mmCIF file with all atom_site columns, C-alpha atoms in Angstrom:
data_model
loop_
_atom_site.group_PDB
_atom_site.id
_atom_site.type_symbol
_atom_site.label_atom_id
_atom_site.label_alt_id
_atom_site.label_comp_id
_atom_site.label_asym_id
_atom_site.label_entity_id
_atom_site.label_seq_id
_atom_site.pdbx_PDB_ins_code
_atom_site.Cartn_x
_atom_site.Cartn_y
_atom_site.Cartn_z
_atom_site.occupancy
_atom_site.B_iso_or_equiv
_atom_site.pdbx_formal_charge
_atom_site.auth_seq_id
_atom_site.auth_comp_id
_atom_site.auth_asym_id
_atom_site.auth_atom_id
_atom_site.pdbx_PDB_model_num
ATOM 1   C CA . UNK A 1 1   ? 0.048   -0.004  -0.007 1.00 53.00 ? 1   UNK A CA 1
ATOM 2   C CA . UNK A 1 2   ? 1.165   3.595   -0.598 1.00 50.00 ? 2   UNK A CA 1
ATOM 3   C CA . UNK A 1 3   ? 0.447   6.581   1.434  1.00 49.00 ? 3   UNK A CA 1
ATOM 4   C CA . UNK A 1 4   ? 0.676   10.055  -0.098 1.00 61.00 ? 4   UNK A CA 1
ATOM 5   C CA . UNK A 1 5   ? 2.517   8.906   -3.035 1.00 61.00 ? 5   UNK A CA 1
ATOM 6   C CA . UNK A 1 6   ? 5.120   6.681   -1.070 1.00 67.00 ? 6   UNK A CA 1
ATOM 7   C CA . UNK A 1 7   ? 5.345   3.156   -0.271 1.00 75.00 ? 7   UNK A CA 1
ATOM 8   C CA . UNK A 1 8   ? 4.750   1.637   3.277  1.00 71.00 ? 8   UNK A CA 1
ATOM 9   C CA . UNK A 1 9   ? 8.152   0.238   4.513  1.00 78.00 ? 9   UNK A CA 1
ATOM 10  C CA . UNK A 1 10  ? 6.365   -2.151  7.037  1.00 77.00 ? 10  UNK A CA 1
ATOM 11  C CA . UNK A 1 11  ? 3.115   -3.557  5.814  1.00 73.00 ? 11  UNK A CA 1
ATOM 12  C CA . UNK A 1 12  ? 3.073   -5.868  9.064  1.00 76.00 ? 12  UNK A CA 1
ATOM 13  C CA . UNK A 1 13  ? 1.864   -2.824  11.251 1.00 76.00 ? 13  UNK A CA 1
ATOM 14  C CA . UNK A 1 14  ? -1.073  -1.837  9.106  1.00 76.00 ? 14  UNK A CA 1
ATOM 15  C CA . UNK A 1 15  ? -3.693  -2.257  11.772 1.00 75.00 ? 15  UNK A CA 1
ATOM 16  C CA . UNK A 1 16  ? -5.603  -0.115  14.301 1.00 75.00 ? 16  UNK A CA 1
ATOM 17  C CA . UNK A 1 17  ? -7.861  -0.782  17.184 1.00 77.00 ? 17  UNK A CA 1
ATOM 18  C CA . UNK A 1 18  ? -10.781 1.023   18.970 1.00 76.00 ? 18  UNK A CA 1
ATOM 19  C CA . UNK A 1 19  ? -12.233 0.494   22.345 1.00 75.00 ? 19  UNK A CA 1
ATOM 20  C CA . UNK A 1 20  ? -16.096 0.414   22.190 1.00 75.00 ? 20  UNK A CA 1
ATOM 21  C CA . UNK A 1 21  ? -17.890 0.703   25.555 1.00 72.00 ? 21  UNK A CA 1
ATOM 22  C CA . UNK A 1 22  ? -21.457 -0.415  25.687 1.00 78.00 ? 22  UNK A CA 1
ATOM 23  C CA . UNK A 1 23  ? -23.655 1.162   28.509 1.00 90.00 ? 23  UNK A CA 1
ATOM 24  C CA . UNK A 1 24  ? -25.955 -1.329  30.096 1.00 94.00 ? 24  UNK A CA 1
ATOM 25  C CA . UNK A 1 25  ? -29.629 -0.015  30.589 1.00 97.00 ? 25  UNK A CA 1
ATOM 26  C CA . UNK A 1 26  ? -32.000 -2.021  32.588 1.00 97.00 ? 26  UNK A CA 1
ATOM 27  C CA . UNK A 1 27  ? -35.316 0.235   32.776 1.00 98.00 ? 27  UNK A CA 1
ATOM 28  C CA . UNK A 1 28  ? -37.228 -1.395  35.717 1.00 98.00 ? 28  UNK A CA 1
ATOM 29  C CA . UNK A 1 29  ? -40.170 -0.137  37.474 1.00 98.00 ? 29  UNK A CA 1
ATOM 30  C CA . UNK A 1 30  ? -42.143 -0.841  40.594 1.00 98.00 ? 30  UNK A CA 1
ATOM 31  C CA . UNK A 1 31  ? -45.567 -0.397  41.596 1.00 95.00 ? 31  UNK A CA 1
ATOM 32  C CA . UNK A 1 32  ? -47.838 -0.837  44.760 1.00 95.00 ? 32  UNK A CA 1
ATOM 33  C CA . UNK A 1 33  ? -51.382 -1.045  45.430 1.00 94.00 ? 33  UNK A CA 1
ATOM 34  C CA . UNK A 1 34  ? -53.861 -2.221  48.345 1.00 93.00 ? 34  UNK A CA 1
ATOM 35  C CA . UNK A 1 35  ? -56.576 -4.713  47.396 1.00 90.00 ? 35  UNK A CA 1
ATOM 36  C CA . UNK A 1 36  ? -58.758 -7.247  49.275 1.00 83.00 ? 36  UNK A CA 1
ATOM 37  C CA . UNK A 1 37  ? -58.806 -9.421  46.182 1.00 77.00 ? 37  UNK A CA 1
ATOM 38  C CA . UNK A 1 38  ? -56.351 -12.414 45.546 1.00 71.00 ? 38  UNK A CA 1
ATOM 39  C CA . UNK A 1 39  ? -55.902 -14.726 42.900 1.00 66.00 ? 39  UNK A CA 1
ATOM 40  C CA . UNK A 1 40  ? -55.722 -14.178 39.218 1.00 63.00 ? 40  UNK A CA 1
ATOM 41  C CA . UNK A 1 41  ? -56.901 -10.471 39.283 1.00 67.00 ? 41  UNK A CA 1
ATOM 42  C CA . UNK A 1 42  ? -55.692 -8.633  42.452 1.00 72.00 ? 42  UNK A CA 1
ATOM 43  C CA . UNK A 1 43  ? -57.694 -5.400  41.421 1.00 71.00 ? 43  UNK A CA 1
ATOM 44  C CA . UNK A 1 44  ? -54.971 -2.963  40.228 1.00 74.00 ? 44  UNK A CA 1
ATOM 45  C CA . UNK A 1 45  ? -54.988 0.027   40.976 1.00 75.00 ? 45  UNK A CA 1
ATOM 46  C CA . UNK A 1 46  ? -56.476 -0.995  44.233 1.00 84.00 ? 46  UNK A CA 1
ATOM 47  C CA . UNK A 1 47  ? -58.015 0.989   47.023 1.00 88.00 ? 47  UNK A CA 1
ATOM 48  C CA . UNK A 1 48  ? -57.251 4.160   48.762 1.00 92.00 ? 48  UNK A CA 1
ATOM 49  C CA . UNK A 1 49  ? -59.704 3.684   51.664 1.00 93.00 ? 49  UNK A CA 1
ATOM 50  C CA . UNK A 1 50  ? -59.771 0.642   54.052 1.00 93.00 ? 50  UNK A CA 1
ATOM 51  C CA . UNK A 1 51  ? -61.539 0.596   57.461 1.00 94.00 ? 51  UNK A CA 1
ATOM 52  C CA . UNK A 1 52  ? -60.203 -0.478  60.958 1.00 96.00 ? 52  UNK A CA 1
ATOM 53  C CA . UNK A 1 53  ? -59.581 -4.155  61.305 1.00 96.00 ? 53  UNK A CA 1
ATOM 54  C CA . UNK A 1 54  ? -60.026 -4.807  57.528 1.00 95.00 ? 54  UNK A CA 1
ATOM 55  C CA . UNK A 1 55  ? -57.684 -7.437  56.154 1.00 94.00 ? 55  UNK A CA 1
ATOM 56  C CA . UNK A 1 56  ? -56.429 -6.997  52.715 1.00 94.00 ? 56  UNK A CA 1
ATOM 57  C CA . UNK A 1 57  ? -53.199 -7.423  50.684 1.00 94.00 ? 57  UNK A CA 1
ATOM 58  C CA . UNK A 1 58  ? -50.464 -5.005  49.941 1.00 95.00 ? 58  UNK A CA 1
ATOM 59  C CA . UNK A 1 59  ? -49.165 -5.816  46.330 1.00 94.00 ? 59  UNK A CA 1
ATOM 60  C CA . UNK A 1 60  ? -45.868 -4.913  44.869 1.00 96.00 ? 60  UNK A CA 1
ATOM 61  C CA . UNK A 1 61  ? -44.888 -5.427  41.174 1.00 95.00 ? 61  UNK A CA 1
ATOM 62  C CA . UNK A 1 62  ? -41.449 -5.289  39.680 1.00 97.00 ? 62  UNK A CA 1
ATOM 63  C CA . UNK A 1 63  ? -41.142 -5.250  35.929 1.00 97.00 ? 63  UNK A CA 1
ATOM 64  C CA . UNK A 1 64  ? -38.176 -5.094  33.651 1.00 98.00 ? 64  UNK A CA 1
ATOM 65  C CA . UNK A 1 65  ? -38.776 -3.198  30.428 1.00 98.00 ? 65  UNK A CA 1
ATOM 66  C CA . UNK A 1 66  ? -35.103 -3.650  29.211 1.00 96.00 ? 66  UNK A CA 1
ATOM 67  C CA . UNK A 1 67  ? -33.330 -3.352  26.906 1.00 97.00 ? 67  UNK A CA 1
ATOM 68  C CA . UNK A 1 68  ? -30.917 -5.292  29.398 1.00 97.00 ? 68  UNK A CA 1
ATOM 69  C CA . UNK A 1 69  ? -31.345 -7.571  32.139 1.00 98.00 ? 69  UNK A CA 1
ATOM 70  C CA . UNK A 1 70  ? -31.153 -6.078  35.879 1.00 98.00 ? 70  UNK A CA 1
ATOM 71  C CA . UNK A 1 71  ? -28.930 -7.663  38.472 1.00 97.00 ? 71  UNK A CA 1
ATOM 72  C CA . UNK A 1 72  ? -28.894 -7.126  42.140 1.00 97.00 ? 72  UNK A CA 1
ATOM 73  C CA . UNK A 1 73  ? -32.523 -6.143  42.144 1.00 98.00 ? 73  UNK A CA 1
ATOM 74  C CA . UNK A 1 74  ? -33.950 -5.294  45.818 1.00 98.00 ? 74  UNK A CA 1
ATOM 75  C CA . UNK A 1 75  ? -37.286 -3.917  46.652 1.00 98.00 ? 75  UNK A CA 1
ATOM 76  C CA . UNK A 1 76  ? -38.022 -2.187  50.046 1.00 98.00 ? 76  UNK A CA 1
ATOM 77  C CA . UNK A 1 77  ? -41.171 -0.926  51.624 1.00 98.00 ? 77  UNK A CA 1
ATOM 78  C CA . UNK A 1 78  ? -41.531 0.626   55.032 1.00 97.00 ? 78  UNK A CA 1
ATOM 79  C CA . UNK A 1 79  ? -44.871 -0.495  56.296 1.00 96.00 ? 79  UNK A CA 1
ATOM 80  C CA . UNK A 1 80  ? -46.838 2.240   58.161 1.00 96.00 ? 80  UNK A CA 1
ATOM 81  C CA . UNK A 1 81  ? -47.646 1.540   61.756 1.00 95.00 ? 81  UNK A CA 1
ATOM 82  C CA . UNK A 1 82  ? -51.194 1.695   60.945 1.00 96.00 ? 82  UNK A CA 1
ATOM 83  C CA . UNK A 1 83  ? -50.810 -1.692  59.301 1.00 97.00 ? 83  UNK A CA 1
ATOM 84  C CA . UNK A 1 84  ? -49.801 -5.193  60.614 1.00 96.00 ? 84  UNK A CA 1
ATOM 85  C CA . UNK A 1 85  ? -48.128 -7.742  58.277 1.00 96.00 ? 85  UNK A CA 1
ATOM 86  C CA . UNK A 1 86  ? -48.680 -11.557 58.198 1.00 93.00 ? 86  UNK A CA 1
ATOM 87  C CA . UNK A 1 87  ? -45.206 -12.534 57.237 1.00 90.00 ? 87  UNK A CA 1
ATOM 88  C CA . UNK A 1 88  ? -45.969 -16.233 57.385 1.00 92.00 ? 88  UNK A CA 1
ATOM 89  C CA . UNK A 1 89  ? -48.388 -15.874 54.376 1.00 94.00 ? 89  UNK A CA 1
ATOM 90  C CA . UNK A 1 90  ? -46.554 -13.701 51.906 1.00 95.00 ? 90  UNK A CA 1
ATOM 91  C CA . UNK A 1 91  ? -46.485 -14.926 48.537 1.00 95.00 ? 91  UNK A CA 1
ATOM 92  C CA . UNK A 1 92  ? -44.748 -14.278 45.320 1.00 95.00 ? 92  UNK A CA 1
ATOM 93  C CA . UNK A 1 93  ? -45.705 -14.903 41.636 1.00 94.00 ? 93  UNK A CA 1
ATOM 94  C CA . UNK A 1 94  ? -43.252 -15.004 38.730 1.00 92.00 ? 94  UNK A CA 1
ATOM 95  C CA . UNK A 1 95  ? -45.879 -14.998 36.104 1.00 86.00 ? 95  UNK A CA 1
ATOM 96  C CA . UNK A 1 96  ? -49.251 -13.748 35.051 1.00 80.00 ? 96  UNK A CA 1
ATOM 97  C CA . UNK A 1 97  ? -51.978 -15.192 35.431 1.00 80.00 ? 97  UNK A CA 1
ATOM 98  C CA . UNK A 1 98  ? -50.684 -15.494 38.923 1.00 85.00 ? 98  UNK A CA 1
ATOM 99  C CA . UNK A 1 99  ? -49.237 -18.544 40.268 1.00 89.00 ? 99  UNK A CA 1
ATOM 100 C CA . UNK A 1 100 ? -48.608 -17.710 44.168 1.00 90.00 ? 100 UNK A CA 1
ATOM 101 C CA . UNK A 1 101 ? -45.792 -19.592 45.817 1.00 93.00 ? 101 UNK A CA 1
ATOM 102 C CA . UNK A 1 102 ? -43.644 -19.192 48.899 1.00 94.00 ? 102 UNK A CA 1
ATOM 103 C CA . UNK A 1 103 ? -40.948 -16.708 48.680 1.00 92.00 ? 103 UNK A CA 1
ATOM 104 C CA . UNK A 1 104 ? -38.465 -19.083 50.050 1.00 89.00 ? 104 UNK A CA 1
ATOM 105 C CA . UNK A 1 105 ? -36.335 -16.622 52.070 1.00 86.00 ? 105 UNK A CA 1
ATOM 106 C CA . UNK A 1 106 ? -36.260 -13.833 49.448 1.00 93.00 ? 106 UNK A CA 1
ATOM 107 C CA . UNK A 1 107 ? -38.450 -11.746 51.729 1.00 96.00 ? 107 UNK A CA 1
ATOM 108 C CA . UNK A 1 108 ? -37.672 -10.358 55.084 1.00 95.00 ? 108 UNK A CA 1
ATOM 109 C CA . UNK A 1 109 ? -39.423 -8.121  57.597 1.00 94.00 ? 109 UNK A CA 1
ATOM 110 C CA . UNK A 1 110 ? -37.101 -6.216  60.054 1.00 95.00 ? 110 UNK A CA 1
ATOM 111 C CA . UNK A 1 111 ? -38.846 -3.841  62.149 1.00 94.00 ? 111 UNK A CA 1
ATOM 112 C CA . UNK A 1 112 ? -41.374 -2.423  59.793 1.00 94.00 ? 112 UNK A CA 1
ATOM 113 C CA . UNK A 1 113 ? -39.290 -2.579  56.518 1.00 97.00 ? 113 UNK A CA 1
ATOM 114 C CA . UNK A 1 114 ? -39.978 -5.372  54.111 1.00 97.00 ? 114 UNK A CA 1
ATOM 115 C CA . UNK A 1 115 ? -37.131 -6.310  51.853 1.00 97.00 ? 115 UNK A CA 1
ATOM 116 C CA . UNK A 1 116 ? -37.822 -8.435  48.764 1.00 97.00 ? 116 UNK A CA 1
ATOM 117 C CA . UNK A 1 117 ? -34.467 -9.571  47.363 1.00 97.00 ? 117 UNK A CA 1
ATOM 118 C CA . UNK A 1 118 ? -35.251 -10.500 43.685 1.00 97.00 ? 118 UNK A CA 1
ATOM 119 C CA . UNK A 1 119 ? -31.705 -10.807 42.450 1.00 97.00 ? 119 UNK A CA 1
ATOM 120 C CA . UNK A 1 120 ? -31.924 -11.003 38.520 1.00 97.00 ? 120 UNK A CA 1
ATOM 121 C CA . UNK A 1 121 ? -34.956 -9.280  36.699 1.00 97.00 ? 121 UNK A CA 1
ATOM 122 C CA . UNK A 1 122 ? -34.453 -10.330 33.092 1.00 97.00 ? 122 UNK A CA 1
ATOM 123 C CA . UNK A 1 123 ? -35.943 -8.295  30.218 1.00 97.00 ? 123 UNK A CA 1
ATOM 124 C CA . UNK A 1 124 ? -39.647 -8.812  30.304 1.00 97.00 ? 124 UNK A CA 1
ATOM 125 C CA . UNK A 1 125 ? -39.809 -10.293 33.830 1.00 97.00 ? 125 UNK A CA 1
ATOM 126 C CA . UNK A 1 126 ? -42.903 -9.319  35.684 1.00 95.00 ? 126 UNK A CA 1
ATOM 127 C CA . UNK A 1 127 ? -42.899 -10.282 39.528 1.00 96.00 ? 127 UNK A CA 1
ATOM 128 C CA . UNK A 1 128 ? -45.440 -9.728  42.078 1.00 95.00 ? 128 UNK A CA 1
ATOM 129 C CA . UNK A 1 129 ? -45.291 -9.844  45.955 1.00 96.00 ? 129 UNK A CA 1
ATOM 130 C CA . UNK A 1 130 ? -48.585 -10.397 47.894 1.00 94.00 ? 130 UNK A CA 1
ATOM 131 C CA . UNK A 1 131 ? -48.457 -9.301  51.390 1.00 95.00 ? 131 UNK A CA 1
ATOM 132 C CA . UNK A 1 132 ? -51.361 -9.954  53.765 1.00 96.00 ? 132 UNK A CA 1
ATOM 133 C CA . UNK A 1 133 ? -52.004 -6.872  55.920 1.00 96.00 ? 133 UNK A CA 1
ATOM 134 C CA . UNK A 1 134 ? -54.526 -5.884  58.708 1.00 97.00 ? 134 UNK A CA 1
ATOM 135 C CA . UNK A 1 135 ? -55.391 -2.302  59.391 1.00 96.00 ? 135 UNK A CA 1
ATOM 136 C CA . UNK A 1 136 ? -54.838 -1.598  63.265 1.00 97.00 ? 136 UNK A CA 1
ATOM 137 C CA . UNK A 1 137 ? -55.371 1.984   63.563 1.00 97.00 ? 137 UNK A CA 1
ATOM 138 C CA . UNK A 1 138 ? -58.455 4.208   62.681 1.00 96.00 ? 138 UNK A CA 1
ATOM 139 C CA . UNK A 1 139 ? -58.689 7.809   61.872 1.00 97.00 ? 139 UNK A CA 1
ATOM 140 C CA . UNK A 1 140 ? -55.428 8.084   60.013 1.00 96.00 ? 140 UNK A CA 1
ATOM 141 C CA . UNK A 1 141 ? -54.184 8.883   56.308 1.00 97.00 ? 141 UNK A CA 1
ATOM 142 C CA . UNK A 1 142 ? -50.731 7.907   55.417 1.00 95.00 ? 142 UNK A CA 1
ATOM 143 C CA . UNK A 1 143 ? -48.590 7.757   52.157 1.00 95.00 ? 143 UNK A CA 1
ATOM 144 C CA . UNK A 1 144 ? -45.893 5.299   51.808 1.00 93.00 ? 144 UNK A CA 1
ATOM 145 C CA . UNK A 1 145 ? -43.339 4.749   49.086 1.00 97.00 ? 145 UNK A CA 1
ATOM 146 C CA . UNK A 1 146 ? -41.825 1.500   47.685 1.00 98.00 ? 146 UNK A CA 1
ATOM 147 C CA . UNK A 1 147 ? -38.318 1.598   46.171 1.00 98.00 ? 147 UNK A CA 1
ATOM 148 C CA . UNK A 1 148 ? -36.495 -0.575  43.748 1.00 98.00 ? 148 UNK A CA 1
ATOM 149 C CA . UNK A 1 149 ? -32.648 -0.592  43.613 1.00 98.00 ? 149 UNK A CA 1
ATOM 150 C CA . UNK A 1 150 ? -30.383 -2.612  41.291 1.00 98.00 ? 150 UNK A CA 1
ATOM 151 C CA . UNK A 1 151 ? -26.718 -2.828  40.368 1.00 97.00 ? 151 UNK A CA 1
ATOM 152 C CA . UNK A 1 152 ? -27.250 -2.373  36.563 1.00 97.00 ? 152 UNK A CA 1
ATOM 153 C CA . UNK A 1 153 ? -27.531 1.140   35.422 1.00 97.00 ? 153 UNK A CA 1
ATOM 154 C CA . UNK A 1 154 ? -30.875 2.650   34.459 1.00 97.00 ? 154 UNK A CA 1
ATOM 155 C CA . UNK A 1 155 ? -31.967 5.583   32.245 1.00 96.00 ? 155 UNK A CA 1
ATOM 156 C CA . UNK A 1 156 ? -35.297 5.716   33.924 1.00 96.00 ? 156 UNK A CA 1
ATOM 157 C CA . UNK A 1 157 ? -34.594 6.120   37.886 1.00 97.00 ? 157 UNK A CA 1
ATOM 158 C CA . UNK A 1 158 ? -38.046 7.844   38.450 1.00 97.00 ? 158 UNK A CA 1
ATOM 159 C CA . UNK A 1 159 ? -39.685 4.607   37.505 1.00 97.00 ? 159 UNK A CA 1
ATOM 160 C CA . UNK A 1 160 ? -38.174 2.788   40.617 1.00 98.00 ? 160 UNK A CA 1
ATOM 161 C CA . UNK A 1 161 ? -40.480 4.402   43.254 1.00 98.00 ? 161 UNK A CA 1
ATOM 162 C CA . UNK A 1 162 ? -44.239 4.431   43.720 1.00 97.00 ? 162 UNK A CA 1
ATOM 163 C CA . UNK A 1 163 ? -46.191 5.889   46.408 1.00 96.00 ? 163 UNK A CA 1
ATOM 164 C CA . UNK A 1 164 ? -49.731 5.135   47.492 1.00 95.00 ? 164 UNK A CA 1
ATOM 165 C CA . UNK A 1 165 ? -52.008 7.077   49.945 1.00 95.00 ? 165 UNK A CA 1
ATOM 166 C CA . UNK A 1 166 ? -54.385 5.024   52.109 1.00 95.00 ? 166 UNK A CA 1
ATOM 167 C CA . UNK A 1 167 ? -57.073 6.674   54.362 1.00 96.00 ? 167 UNK A CA 1
ATOM 168 C CA . UNK A 1 168 ? -58.638 4.788   57.281 1.00 96.00 ? 168 UNK A CA 1
ATOM 169 C CA . UNK A 1 169 ? -61.616 6.745   58.593 1.00 95.00 ? 169 UNK A CA 1
ATOM 170 C CA . UNK A 1 170 ? -62.660 7.136   62.099 1.00 95.00 ? 170 UNK A CA 1
ATOM 171 C CA . UNK A 1 171 ? -64.627 4.206   63.852 1.00 91.00 ? 171 UNK A CA 1
ATOM 172 C CA . UNK A 1 172 ? -67.745 5.974   63.590 1.00 78.00 ? 172 UNK A CA 1
ATOM 173 C CA . UNK A 1 173 ? -67.557 6.996   59.922 1.00 57.00 ? 173 UNK A CA 1
ATOM 174 C CA . UNK A 1 174 ? -69.920 5.289   57.525 1.00 60.00 ? 174 UNK A CA 1
ATOM 175 C CA . UNK A 1 175 ? -68.618 4.416   54.016 1.00 52.00 ? 175 UNK A CA 1
#
């Protein structure tokens, strides 16, 4: 080969290299809602009012829109003191329609914080957590927030929190 009219004295070094860095992006989201419905249709978006001593479910959903898989996924939710949790009956579903199974150690309740250690959430995965609750206070309104964290970078961090407000009327209120 010739360059600018001359010849290349060392044709063995005619090569080049470039470093290409790909940025991973796992666009995950989390939702929460309250419902007294279980089974194949847990009534999303759920209720905004429950009454004192009602039993219901708190649902958490984690979804990965991709384009990449998410690793190290952990969902946390601080449960308000107006609710009690039945940890022995928490269920998880890894499919839709729902097949509820024991979470086998992936869910812990320490104090009033629920931690759901999902691990890997692959592209298109849609996982659900069903938490049995009972309302133990009346005449209160609270908002609480669920948060999803992951190791894999995301371009949509605002999708990783969801808040819901729940009102519990006074004992003598009629609804």
